[in-house]
XYZ file of C-alpha atoms in Angstrom:
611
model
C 30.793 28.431 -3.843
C 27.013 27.738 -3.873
C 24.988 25.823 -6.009
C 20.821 25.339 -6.008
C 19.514 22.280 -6.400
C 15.937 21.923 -8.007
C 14.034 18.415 -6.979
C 13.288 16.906 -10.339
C 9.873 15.780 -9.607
C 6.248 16.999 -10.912
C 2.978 17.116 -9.569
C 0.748 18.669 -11.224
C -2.477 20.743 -9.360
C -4.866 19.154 -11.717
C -7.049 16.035 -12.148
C -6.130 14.283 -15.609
C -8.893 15.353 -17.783
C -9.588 18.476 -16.250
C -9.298 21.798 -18.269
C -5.932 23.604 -16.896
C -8.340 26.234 -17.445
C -10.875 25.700 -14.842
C -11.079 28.090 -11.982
C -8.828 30.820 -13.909
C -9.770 33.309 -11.196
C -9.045 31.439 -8.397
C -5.938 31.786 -6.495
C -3.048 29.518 -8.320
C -2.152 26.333 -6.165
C 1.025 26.219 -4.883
C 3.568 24.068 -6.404
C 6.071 22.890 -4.631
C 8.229 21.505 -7.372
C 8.727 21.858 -11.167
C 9.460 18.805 -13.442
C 11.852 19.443 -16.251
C 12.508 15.750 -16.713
C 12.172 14.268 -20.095
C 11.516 17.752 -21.038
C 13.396 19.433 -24.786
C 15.333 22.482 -23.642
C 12.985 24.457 -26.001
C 10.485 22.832 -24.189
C 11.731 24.426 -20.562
C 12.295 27.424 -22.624
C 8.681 27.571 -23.165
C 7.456 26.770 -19.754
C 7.088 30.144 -18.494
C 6.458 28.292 -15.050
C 7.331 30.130 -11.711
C 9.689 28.442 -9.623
C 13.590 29.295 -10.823
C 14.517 31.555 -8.496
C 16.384 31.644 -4.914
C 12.826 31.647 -2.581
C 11.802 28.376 -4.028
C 10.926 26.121 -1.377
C 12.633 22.758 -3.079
C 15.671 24.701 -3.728
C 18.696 23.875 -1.311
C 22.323 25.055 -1.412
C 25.595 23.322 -1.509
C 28.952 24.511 -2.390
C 30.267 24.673 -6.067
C 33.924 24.718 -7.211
C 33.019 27.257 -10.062
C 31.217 29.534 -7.541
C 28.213 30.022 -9.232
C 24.519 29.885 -8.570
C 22.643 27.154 -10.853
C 19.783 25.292 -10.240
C 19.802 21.361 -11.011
C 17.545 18.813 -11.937
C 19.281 15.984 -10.087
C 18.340 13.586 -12.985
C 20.937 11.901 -14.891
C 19.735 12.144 -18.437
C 16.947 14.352 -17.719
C 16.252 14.710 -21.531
C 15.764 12.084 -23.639
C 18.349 12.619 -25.828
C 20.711 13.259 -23.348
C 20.219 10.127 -21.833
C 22.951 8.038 -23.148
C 25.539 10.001 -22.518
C 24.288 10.131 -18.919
C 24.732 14.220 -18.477
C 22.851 16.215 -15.887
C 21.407 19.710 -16.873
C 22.037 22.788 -15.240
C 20.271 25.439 -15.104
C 21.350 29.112 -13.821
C 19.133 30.359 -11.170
C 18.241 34.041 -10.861
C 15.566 34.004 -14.080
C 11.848 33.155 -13.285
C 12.104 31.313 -16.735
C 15.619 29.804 -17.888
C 16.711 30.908 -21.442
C 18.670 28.880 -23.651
C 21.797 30.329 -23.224
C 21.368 29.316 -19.132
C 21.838 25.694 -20.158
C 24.724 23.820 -19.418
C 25.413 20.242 -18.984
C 27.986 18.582 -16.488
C 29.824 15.829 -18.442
C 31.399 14.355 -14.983
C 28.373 13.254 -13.335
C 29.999 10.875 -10.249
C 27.977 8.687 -7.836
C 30.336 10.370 -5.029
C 31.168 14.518 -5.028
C 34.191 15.527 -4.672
C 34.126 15.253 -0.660
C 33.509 12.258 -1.393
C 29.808 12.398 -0.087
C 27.935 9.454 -0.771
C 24.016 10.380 -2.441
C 21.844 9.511 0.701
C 24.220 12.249 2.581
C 23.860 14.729 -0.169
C 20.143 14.423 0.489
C 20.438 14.931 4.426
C 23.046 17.867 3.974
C 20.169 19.233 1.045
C 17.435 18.966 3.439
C 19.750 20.453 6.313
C 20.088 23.302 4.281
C 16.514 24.126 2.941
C 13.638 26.292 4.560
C 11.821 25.198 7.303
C 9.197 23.037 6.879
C 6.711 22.158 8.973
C 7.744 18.721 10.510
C 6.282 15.250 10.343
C 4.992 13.174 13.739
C 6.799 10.236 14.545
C 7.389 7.741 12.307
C 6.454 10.080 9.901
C 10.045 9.150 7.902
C 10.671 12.810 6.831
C 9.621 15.898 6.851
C 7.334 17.171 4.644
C 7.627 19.404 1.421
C 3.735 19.056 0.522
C 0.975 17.092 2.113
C -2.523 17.419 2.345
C -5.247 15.357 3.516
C -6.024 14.621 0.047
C -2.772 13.692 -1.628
C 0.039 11.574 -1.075
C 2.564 13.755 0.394
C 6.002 14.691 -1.017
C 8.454 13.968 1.762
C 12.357 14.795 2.207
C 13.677 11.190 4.027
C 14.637 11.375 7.574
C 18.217 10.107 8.995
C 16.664 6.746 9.400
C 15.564 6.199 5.862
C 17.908 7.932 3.927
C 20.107 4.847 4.707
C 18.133 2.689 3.037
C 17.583 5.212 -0.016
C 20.975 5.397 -0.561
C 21.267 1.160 -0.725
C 18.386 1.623 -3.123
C 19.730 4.416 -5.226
C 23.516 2.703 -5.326
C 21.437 -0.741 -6.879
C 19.525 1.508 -9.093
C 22.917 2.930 -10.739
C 24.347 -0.478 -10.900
C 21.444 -1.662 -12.904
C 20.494 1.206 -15.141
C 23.812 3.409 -14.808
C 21.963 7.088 -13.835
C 20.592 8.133 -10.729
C 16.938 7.705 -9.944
C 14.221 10.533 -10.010
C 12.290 10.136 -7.214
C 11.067 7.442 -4.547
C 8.076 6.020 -3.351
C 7.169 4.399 -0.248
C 4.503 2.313 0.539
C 4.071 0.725 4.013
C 2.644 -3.102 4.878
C -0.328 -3.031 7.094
C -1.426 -4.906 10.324
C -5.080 -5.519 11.024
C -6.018 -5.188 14.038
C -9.654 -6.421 13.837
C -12.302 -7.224 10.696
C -10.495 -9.998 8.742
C -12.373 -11.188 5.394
C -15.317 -8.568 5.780
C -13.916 -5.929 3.695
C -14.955 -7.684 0.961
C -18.486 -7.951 2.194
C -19.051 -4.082 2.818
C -18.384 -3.888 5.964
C -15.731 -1.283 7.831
C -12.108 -2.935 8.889
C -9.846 -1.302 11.444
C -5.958 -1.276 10.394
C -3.002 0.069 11.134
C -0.054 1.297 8.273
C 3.240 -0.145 9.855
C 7.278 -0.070 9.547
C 7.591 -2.055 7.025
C 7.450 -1.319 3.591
C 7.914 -1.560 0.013
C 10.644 1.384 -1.363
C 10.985 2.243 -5.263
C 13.503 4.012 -6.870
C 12.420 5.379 -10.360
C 13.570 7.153 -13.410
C 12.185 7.964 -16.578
C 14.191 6.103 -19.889
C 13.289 6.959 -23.404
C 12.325 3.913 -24.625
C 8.914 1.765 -24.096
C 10.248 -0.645 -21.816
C 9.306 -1.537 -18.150
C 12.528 -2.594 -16.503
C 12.334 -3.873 -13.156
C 15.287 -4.979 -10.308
C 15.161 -5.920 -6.124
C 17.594 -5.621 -4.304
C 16.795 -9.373 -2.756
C 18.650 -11.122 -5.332
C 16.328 -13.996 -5.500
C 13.518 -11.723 -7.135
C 15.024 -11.872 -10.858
C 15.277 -9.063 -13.185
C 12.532 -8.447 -15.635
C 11.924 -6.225 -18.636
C 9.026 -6.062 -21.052
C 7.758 -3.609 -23.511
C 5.066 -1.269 -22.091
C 2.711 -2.282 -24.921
C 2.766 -5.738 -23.791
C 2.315 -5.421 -19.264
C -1.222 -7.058 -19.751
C 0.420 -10.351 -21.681
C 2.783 -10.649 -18.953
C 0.829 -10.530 -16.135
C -1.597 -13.952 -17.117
C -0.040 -16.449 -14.550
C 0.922 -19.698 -16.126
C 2.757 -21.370 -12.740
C 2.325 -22.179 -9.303
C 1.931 -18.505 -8.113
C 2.632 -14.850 -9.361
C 6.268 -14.471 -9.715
C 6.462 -11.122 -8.169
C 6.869 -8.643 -11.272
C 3.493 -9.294 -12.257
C 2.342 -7.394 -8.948
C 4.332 -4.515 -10.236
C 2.302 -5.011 -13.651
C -0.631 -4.918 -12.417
C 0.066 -1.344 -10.813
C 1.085 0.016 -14.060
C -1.687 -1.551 -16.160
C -4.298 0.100 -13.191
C -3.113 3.095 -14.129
C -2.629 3.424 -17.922
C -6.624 2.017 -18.007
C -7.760 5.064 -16.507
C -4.617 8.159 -17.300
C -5.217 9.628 -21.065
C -2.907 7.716 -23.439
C -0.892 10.897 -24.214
C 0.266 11.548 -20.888
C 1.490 7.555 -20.050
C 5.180 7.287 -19.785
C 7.346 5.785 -22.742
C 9.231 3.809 -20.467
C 10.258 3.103 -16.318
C 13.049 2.018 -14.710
C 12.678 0.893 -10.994
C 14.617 -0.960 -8.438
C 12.610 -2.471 -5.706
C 13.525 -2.935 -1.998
C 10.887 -4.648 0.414
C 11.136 -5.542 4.044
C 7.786 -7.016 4.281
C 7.795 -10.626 5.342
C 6.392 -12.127 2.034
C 3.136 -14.083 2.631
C 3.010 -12.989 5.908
C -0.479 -10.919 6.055
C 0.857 -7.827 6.033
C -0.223 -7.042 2.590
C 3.131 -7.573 0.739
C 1.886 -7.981 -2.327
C -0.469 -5.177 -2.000
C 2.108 -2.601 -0.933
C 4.042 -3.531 -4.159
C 0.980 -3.246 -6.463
C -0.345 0.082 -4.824
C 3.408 1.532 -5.305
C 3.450 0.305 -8.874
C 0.447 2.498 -9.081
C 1.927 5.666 -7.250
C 5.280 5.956 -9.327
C 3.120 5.772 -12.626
C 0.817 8.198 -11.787
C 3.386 10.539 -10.564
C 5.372 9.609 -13.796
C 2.536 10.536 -15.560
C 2.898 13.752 -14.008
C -0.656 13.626 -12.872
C -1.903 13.854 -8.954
C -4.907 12.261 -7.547
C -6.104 12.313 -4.267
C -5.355 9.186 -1.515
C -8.860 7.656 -2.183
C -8.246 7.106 -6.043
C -5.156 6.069 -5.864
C -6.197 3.513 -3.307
C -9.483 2.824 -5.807
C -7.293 2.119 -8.815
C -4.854 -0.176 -6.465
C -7.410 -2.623 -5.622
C -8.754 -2.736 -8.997
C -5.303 -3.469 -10.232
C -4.741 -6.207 -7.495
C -7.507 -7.739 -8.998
C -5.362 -8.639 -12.257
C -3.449 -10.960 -10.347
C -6.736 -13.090 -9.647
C -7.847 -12.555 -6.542
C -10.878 -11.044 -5.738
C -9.839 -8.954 -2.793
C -12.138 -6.145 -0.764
C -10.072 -2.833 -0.550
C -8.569 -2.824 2.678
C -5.312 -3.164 2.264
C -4.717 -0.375 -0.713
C -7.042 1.926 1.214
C -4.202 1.809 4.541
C -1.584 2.030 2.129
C -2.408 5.386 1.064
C -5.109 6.439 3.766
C -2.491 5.522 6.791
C -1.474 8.265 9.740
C 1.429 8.065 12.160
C 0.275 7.514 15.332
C -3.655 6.330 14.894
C -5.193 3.277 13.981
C -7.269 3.809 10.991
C -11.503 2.654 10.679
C -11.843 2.237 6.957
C -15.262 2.220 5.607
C -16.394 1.333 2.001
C -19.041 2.538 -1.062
C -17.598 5.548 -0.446
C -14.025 5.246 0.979
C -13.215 6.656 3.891
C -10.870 6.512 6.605
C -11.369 7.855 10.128
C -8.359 8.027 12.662
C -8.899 6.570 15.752
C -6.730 7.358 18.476
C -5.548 4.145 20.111
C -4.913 3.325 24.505
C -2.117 4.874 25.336
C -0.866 2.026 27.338
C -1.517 -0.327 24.416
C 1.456 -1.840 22.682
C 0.581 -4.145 19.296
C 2.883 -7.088 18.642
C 3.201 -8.673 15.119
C 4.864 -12.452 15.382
C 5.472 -15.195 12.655
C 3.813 -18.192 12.753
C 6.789 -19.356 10.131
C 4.087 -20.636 7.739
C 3.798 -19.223 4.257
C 0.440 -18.778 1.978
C 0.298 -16.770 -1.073
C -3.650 -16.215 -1.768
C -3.441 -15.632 -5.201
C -1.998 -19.155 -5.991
C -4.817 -21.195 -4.514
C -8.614 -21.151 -4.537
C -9.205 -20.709 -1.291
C -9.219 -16.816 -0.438
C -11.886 -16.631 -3.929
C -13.319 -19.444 -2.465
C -14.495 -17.545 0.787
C -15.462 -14.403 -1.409
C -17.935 -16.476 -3.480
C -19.048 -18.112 -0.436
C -20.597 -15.076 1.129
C -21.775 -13.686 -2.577
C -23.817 -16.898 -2.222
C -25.298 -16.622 1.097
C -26.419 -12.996 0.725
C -28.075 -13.851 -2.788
C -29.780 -16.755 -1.211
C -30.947 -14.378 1.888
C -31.904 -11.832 -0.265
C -34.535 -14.426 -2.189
C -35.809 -15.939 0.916
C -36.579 -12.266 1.759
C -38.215 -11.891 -1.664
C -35.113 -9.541 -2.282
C -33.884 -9.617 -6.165
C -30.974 -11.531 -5.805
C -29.011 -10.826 -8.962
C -27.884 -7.885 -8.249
C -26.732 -8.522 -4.718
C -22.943 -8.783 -4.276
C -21.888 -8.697 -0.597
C -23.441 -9.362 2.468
C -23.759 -5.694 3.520
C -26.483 -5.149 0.405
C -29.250 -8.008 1.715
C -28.815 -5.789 5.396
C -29.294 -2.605 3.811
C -31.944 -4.505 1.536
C -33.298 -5.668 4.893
C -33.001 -2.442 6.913
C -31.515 -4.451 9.830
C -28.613 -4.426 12.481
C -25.922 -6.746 11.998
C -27.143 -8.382 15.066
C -30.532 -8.796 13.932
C -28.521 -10.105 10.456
C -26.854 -12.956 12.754
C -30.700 -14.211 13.407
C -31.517 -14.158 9.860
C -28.491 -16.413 8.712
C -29.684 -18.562 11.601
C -33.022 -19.440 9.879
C -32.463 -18.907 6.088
C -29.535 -21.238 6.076
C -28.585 -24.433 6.810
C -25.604 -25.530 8.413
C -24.818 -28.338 6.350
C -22.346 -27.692 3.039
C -24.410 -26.662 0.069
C -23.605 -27.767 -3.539
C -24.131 -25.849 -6.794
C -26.921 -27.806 -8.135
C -28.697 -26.735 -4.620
C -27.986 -23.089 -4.458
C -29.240 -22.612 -8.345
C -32.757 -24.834 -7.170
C -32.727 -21.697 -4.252
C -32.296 -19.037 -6.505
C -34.490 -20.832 -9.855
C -31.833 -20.306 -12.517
C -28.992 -22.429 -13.999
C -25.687 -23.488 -13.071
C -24.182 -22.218 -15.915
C -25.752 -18.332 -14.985
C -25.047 -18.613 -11.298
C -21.522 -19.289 -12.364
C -21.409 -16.188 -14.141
C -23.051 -13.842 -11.690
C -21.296 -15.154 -8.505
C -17.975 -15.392 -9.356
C -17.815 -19.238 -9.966
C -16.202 -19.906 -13.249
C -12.931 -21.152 -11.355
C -14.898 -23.916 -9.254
C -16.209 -27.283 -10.462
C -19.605 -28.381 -10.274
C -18.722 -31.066 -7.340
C -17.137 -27.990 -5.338
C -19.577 -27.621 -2.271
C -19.941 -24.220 -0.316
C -19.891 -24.060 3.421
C -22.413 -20.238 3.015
C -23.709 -20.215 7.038
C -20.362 -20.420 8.702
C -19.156 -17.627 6.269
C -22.625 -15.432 7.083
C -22.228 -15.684 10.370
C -18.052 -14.841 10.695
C -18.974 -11.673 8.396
C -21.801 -9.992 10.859
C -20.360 -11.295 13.735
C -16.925 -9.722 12.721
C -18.793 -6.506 11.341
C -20.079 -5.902 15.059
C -16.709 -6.387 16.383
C -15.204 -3.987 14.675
C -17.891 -1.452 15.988
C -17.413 -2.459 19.236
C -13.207 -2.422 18.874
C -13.604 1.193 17.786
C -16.158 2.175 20.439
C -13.999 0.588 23.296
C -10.843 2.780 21.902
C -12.335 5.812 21.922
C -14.482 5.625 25.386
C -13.595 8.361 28.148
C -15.006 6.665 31.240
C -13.201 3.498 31.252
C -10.079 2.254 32.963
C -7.379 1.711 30.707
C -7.015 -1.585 32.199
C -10.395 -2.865 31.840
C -10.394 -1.116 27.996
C -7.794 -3.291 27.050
C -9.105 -6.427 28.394
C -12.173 -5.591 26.386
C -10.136 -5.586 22.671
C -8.229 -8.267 23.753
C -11.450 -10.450 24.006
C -12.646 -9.054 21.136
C -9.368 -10.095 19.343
C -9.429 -13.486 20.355
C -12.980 -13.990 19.564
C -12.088 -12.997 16.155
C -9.459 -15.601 15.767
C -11.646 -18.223 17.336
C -14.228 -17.327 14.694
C -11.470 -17.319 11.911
C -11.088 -20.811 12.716
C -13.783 -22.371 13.746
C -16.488 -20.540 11.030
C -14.450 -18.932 8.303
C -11.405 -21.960 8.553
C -9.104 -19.728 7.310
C -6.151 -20.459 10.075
C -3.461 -22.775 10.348
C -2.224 -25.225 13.339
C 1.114 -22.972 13.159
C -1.221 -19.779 13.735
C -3.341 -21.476 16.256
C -0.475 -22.698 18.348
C 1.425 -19.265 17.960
C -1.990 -17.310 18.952
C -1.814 -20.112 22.088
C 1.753 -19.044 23.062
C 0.784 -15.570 22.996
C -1.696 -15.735 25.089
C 0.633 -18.039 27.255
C 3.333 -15.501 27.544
C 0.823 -12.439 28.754
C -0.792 -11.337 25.806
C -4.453 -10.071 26.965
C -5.520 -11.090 22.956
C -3.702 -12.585 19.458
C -5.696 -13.258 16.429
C -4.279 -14.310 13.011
C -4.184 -10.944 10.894
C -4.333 -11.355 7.172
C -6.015 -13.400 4.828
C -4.705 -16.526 6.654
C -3.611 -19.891 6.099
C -0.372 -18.960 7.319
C 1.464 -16.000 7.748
C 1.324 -13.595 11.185
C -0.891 -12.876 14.454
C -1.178 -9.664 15.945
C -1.152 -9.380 19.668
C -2.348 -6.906 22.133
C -0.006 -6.090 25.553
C 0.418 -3.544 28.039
C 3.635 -0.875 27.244
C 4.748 -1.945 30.523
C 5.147 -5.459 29.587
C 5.840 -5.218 26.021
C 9.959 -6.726 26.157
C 9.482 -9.064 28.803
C 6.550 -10.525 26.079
C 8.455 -9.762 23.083
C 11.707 -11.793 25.201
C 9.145 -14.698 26.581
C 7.634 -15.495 22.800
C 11.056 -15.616 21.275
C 12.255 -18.286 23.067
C 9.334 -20.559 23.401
C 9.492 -19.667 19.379
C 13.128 -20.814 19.714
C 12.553 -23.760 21.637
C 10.407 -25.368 18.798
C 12.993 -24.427 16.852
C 13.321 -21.679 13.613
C 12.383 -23.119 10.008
C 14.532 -22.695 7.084
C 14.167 -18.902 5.323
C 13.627 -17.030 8.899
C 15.584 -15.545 11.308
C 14.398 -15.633 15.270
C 15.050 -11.578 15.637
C 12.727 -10.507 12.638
C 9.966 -12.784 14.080
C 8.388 -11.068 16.845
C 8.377 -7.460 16.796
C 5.624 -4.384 18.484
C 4.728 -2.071 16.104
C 2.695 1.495 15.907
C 0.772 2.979 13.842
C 2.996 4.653 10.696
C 3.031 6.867 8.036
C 1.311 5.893 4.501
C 2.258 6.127 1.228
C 4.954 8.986 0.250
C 6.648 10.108 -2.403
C 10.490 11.226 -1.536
C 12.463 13.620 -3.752
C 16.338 13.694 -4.137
């Protein structure tokens, strides 16, 4: 007996807002999958859409005890009012449209076949069985159904992951008794070099890693947005959809960590048309990023809120807006953050760093030394930027400095927002920027009352232009140390990527290069942007102690993780050597010593994973 089974997930070839009509000549996109999800049979009826027949490419075979072909969309409830009775619709395959009479519904929908097969194995034993597909590079986590270089791709889960899925999915079905629709992944991030300049302008140079944020979603018929973890100590939440914006103002000591999610959502319904939003979600949440950690946690979460919406919506957009409405989004939360992280979310590639460059996005891959091996380690110190002032603190810092610059240089100020606009302003090199902080600003701490006498207005305007409605009038503003970090990090960067890619240098002596260039980032993290901690410092110190030829604190700081540089060769004998000096001082409260030093590689971005 064999049965077809037809990925219930949609993406459709069009931006929203675009006629279906355009380009009616051109040669139809293919579409790798048809949505009949929340779809009225006379609705599918009506679709006239190719796809339901045996060459699909998302169709895959299993055996059926009535011995008939069908297709399935493997969504409990797929229609609406179906949903309660939690039935899954079959339809026959054969027909390039189904007809009525093809419908049929299964009334014994089980969370284990009769071979007792659990739903992660279904999904290896379905991708066993489908066509070829061309296959992702390592850590790729699947192989891929669609991907381009402009859209996040649609992946079928490797051995690895579909463990995990099938945790997910089992939580999912506890919560919301159906099976979810589809997945999304979204990966944390390392940086390996430009901390706190993205912000500014200027390019960063990341790295998408292992860890990640998964979501399993389905569809309901109601308004609601229902949310579950698997980490029990991240409570359940539910709120109508009307309402996401109320729910996300913060009234404690931090963002309680459904209001990330909220802020994904509410970035997307600002910008899909109101008719195509969807009535309600259901998701379950899994993360195995180390929570205020800098490794973009909270970012992964929001920019995956953002993914399963729009592909809810049954819209597609490419990488870059996805990653353009994720940092707009993050700013809900109240932090005022550059870009980076969203943009390696979705803009990340297995097996190359990634030079990100802003106003427009773009992301370049740059190949990394073969014989380099990155190490990520704990410094067992938490910080959550968006419950203090200081991350929005150092964003307003170096708003300040370049307005000031720019009206010493007879520049108009008001409309300068980041230090990268007075050097453009300027026409100068960042190096020949470094010079000009030197003499336009003083290193002594400037107050408010003394920036407005530099730039001849008020305090009450300069408050509203710069981004400092959240500070007092006493707060003082420390605007040359800032100046200088930001150029001085910008050329750093250039130099990081430069050293990677050069031809005629030993491999030896190129890696003793970025690790000096790593560690004079951290020293300039702490000594002009004071954005470490004595944890970080002393676990930066340790690294460099056990054979690390560089460690810097990556992140927005104040806590959280280093990143390391080492030779392959050397990589477990460091890895051993920092775990037990990290043992020796002995392992806080919350942490365990094996998930506190570990190498990672450049991964996979964002992904979308059919069942």
């Amino acid at each position: 007996m064999r049965e077809l089974i037809l990925a219930a997930a949609l993406h459709l070839s069009r931006e929203p807002g675009k006629r279906a009509s355009a380009h009616a000549n051109a040669r139809p996109p293919r579409i790798p999958e048809i949505d009949i999800c929340n779809k009225s049979p006379r609705t599918i009826e009506n679709l006239g859409v190719r796809g339901f027949n045996d060459n699909h490419p998302s169709i895959r075979e299993l055996d059926d005890d009535r011995g008939k072909s069908r297709l399935r969309a493997t969504k409990s409830g797929a229609f609406e009012n179906l949903a309660e009775k939690g039935r899954e619709l079959e339809v026959r395959s054969g027909d390039r449209t189904p007809r009525k009479e093809d419908i049929h519904f299964d009334n014994d929908l089980r969370r284990r076949d009769d071979r007792g097969q659990t739903y992660a194995s279904r999904m290896l034993e379905n991708r066993g069985n489908s066509r070829e597909t061309s296959g992702m590079s390592r850590n790729g986590n699947g192989n891929c159904d669609v991907e381009t270089e402009e859209h996040v791709p649609i992946l079928r889960p490797d051995e690895k992951l579909l463990k995990r899925l099938d945790t997910l999915a089992d939580h999912f079905q506890s919560k919301y008794n159906m099976e979810p629709s589809f997945f999304v992944r979204v990966p944390g991030r390392v940086n390996l070099i430009g901390e706190h300049i993205d912000y500014c302008g200027y390019a960063v140079f990341p790295m998408a890693i292992e860890q990640d944020i998964l979501v399993a979603v389905a569809l309901s018929k109601g308004n609601d947005v229902r949310l579950t973890n698997v980490d029990s100590k991240y409570k359940d939440f539910q709120c109508d959809m009307k309402n996401v914006s109320a729910c996300i103002s913060d009234t404690g000591d931090g963002p309680d960590w459904y209001k990330y999610f909220l802020c994904g959502v509410k970035g997307v319904l600002e910008v899909i048309p109101e008719e195509s939003a969807p009535g309600g979600i259901l998701a379950a949440v899994w993360g195995n990023i180390p929570p205020n950690s800098g490794l973009s946690s909270s970012s992964a979460l929001v920019s995956s809120a953002v993914l399963l919406t729009v592909h809810a919506s049954q819209h597609k957009l490419s990488k870059h807006k996805l990653a353009t409405i994720s940092s707009r989004a993050e700013g809900y939360i109240g932090t005022q953050g550059g870009g980076m992280d969203q943009a390696i979310a979705f803009l990340g590639k297995a097996g190359s760093a990634m030079l990100i460059e802003f106003n427009p996005l773009c992301g370049t891959g740059v190949t990394l030394p073969k014989t380099a091996v990155f190490v990520i380690a704990h410094s067992q110190a938490c910080h959550n930027k968006a419950s203090t002032t200081d991350y929005n603190l150092r964003v307003a810092e170096c708003r300040l400095a370049a307005q000031i610059i720019a009206k010493k240089r007879k520049k108009p100020w008001e409309r300068v927002q980041r230090l990268i606009n007075v050097q453009e302003s300027l026409g100068l090199s960042v190096d020949e920027m470094v010079s000009v902080v030197t003499t336009e600003l003083h290193e002594e701490p400037y107050t408010l009352s003394e920036i407005s006498k530099n730039l001849d207005t008020t305090n009450e305007k300069l408050k509203e232009i710069s981004l400092l409605r959240s500070f007092s009038d006493s707060q003082t503003f420390k605007l040359k140390q800032r100046a200088l970090h930001v150029y001085n990090e910008a050329a750093r960067v250039v130099e990081f990527r430069r050293t990677s890619e050069e031809n005629g240098m030993m491999e030896e002596e190129k890696l003793r290069q970025l690790g000096k260039l790593m560690s004079d980032s951290h020293t300039s993290l702490r000594k002009l942007y004071e954005c470490s901690h004595p944890s970080v410092d002393d676990l930066v110190d340790k690294a460099t102690a056990c054979g690390a030829l560089g460690a810097r604190l990556t992140g927005a700081g104040w806590g959280g993780c280093i990143v390391a540089i080492i030779t392959k060769d050397k990589v477990s004998q460091f890895v051993d050597a920092l775990k037990k000096e990290l043992a020796r001082c002995g392992i806080k409260d919350g942490f365990k010593l094996e998930d506190l030093v570990f190498p990672t590689e450049p991964n996979q971005g964002a992904a979308i994973y059919t069942i």
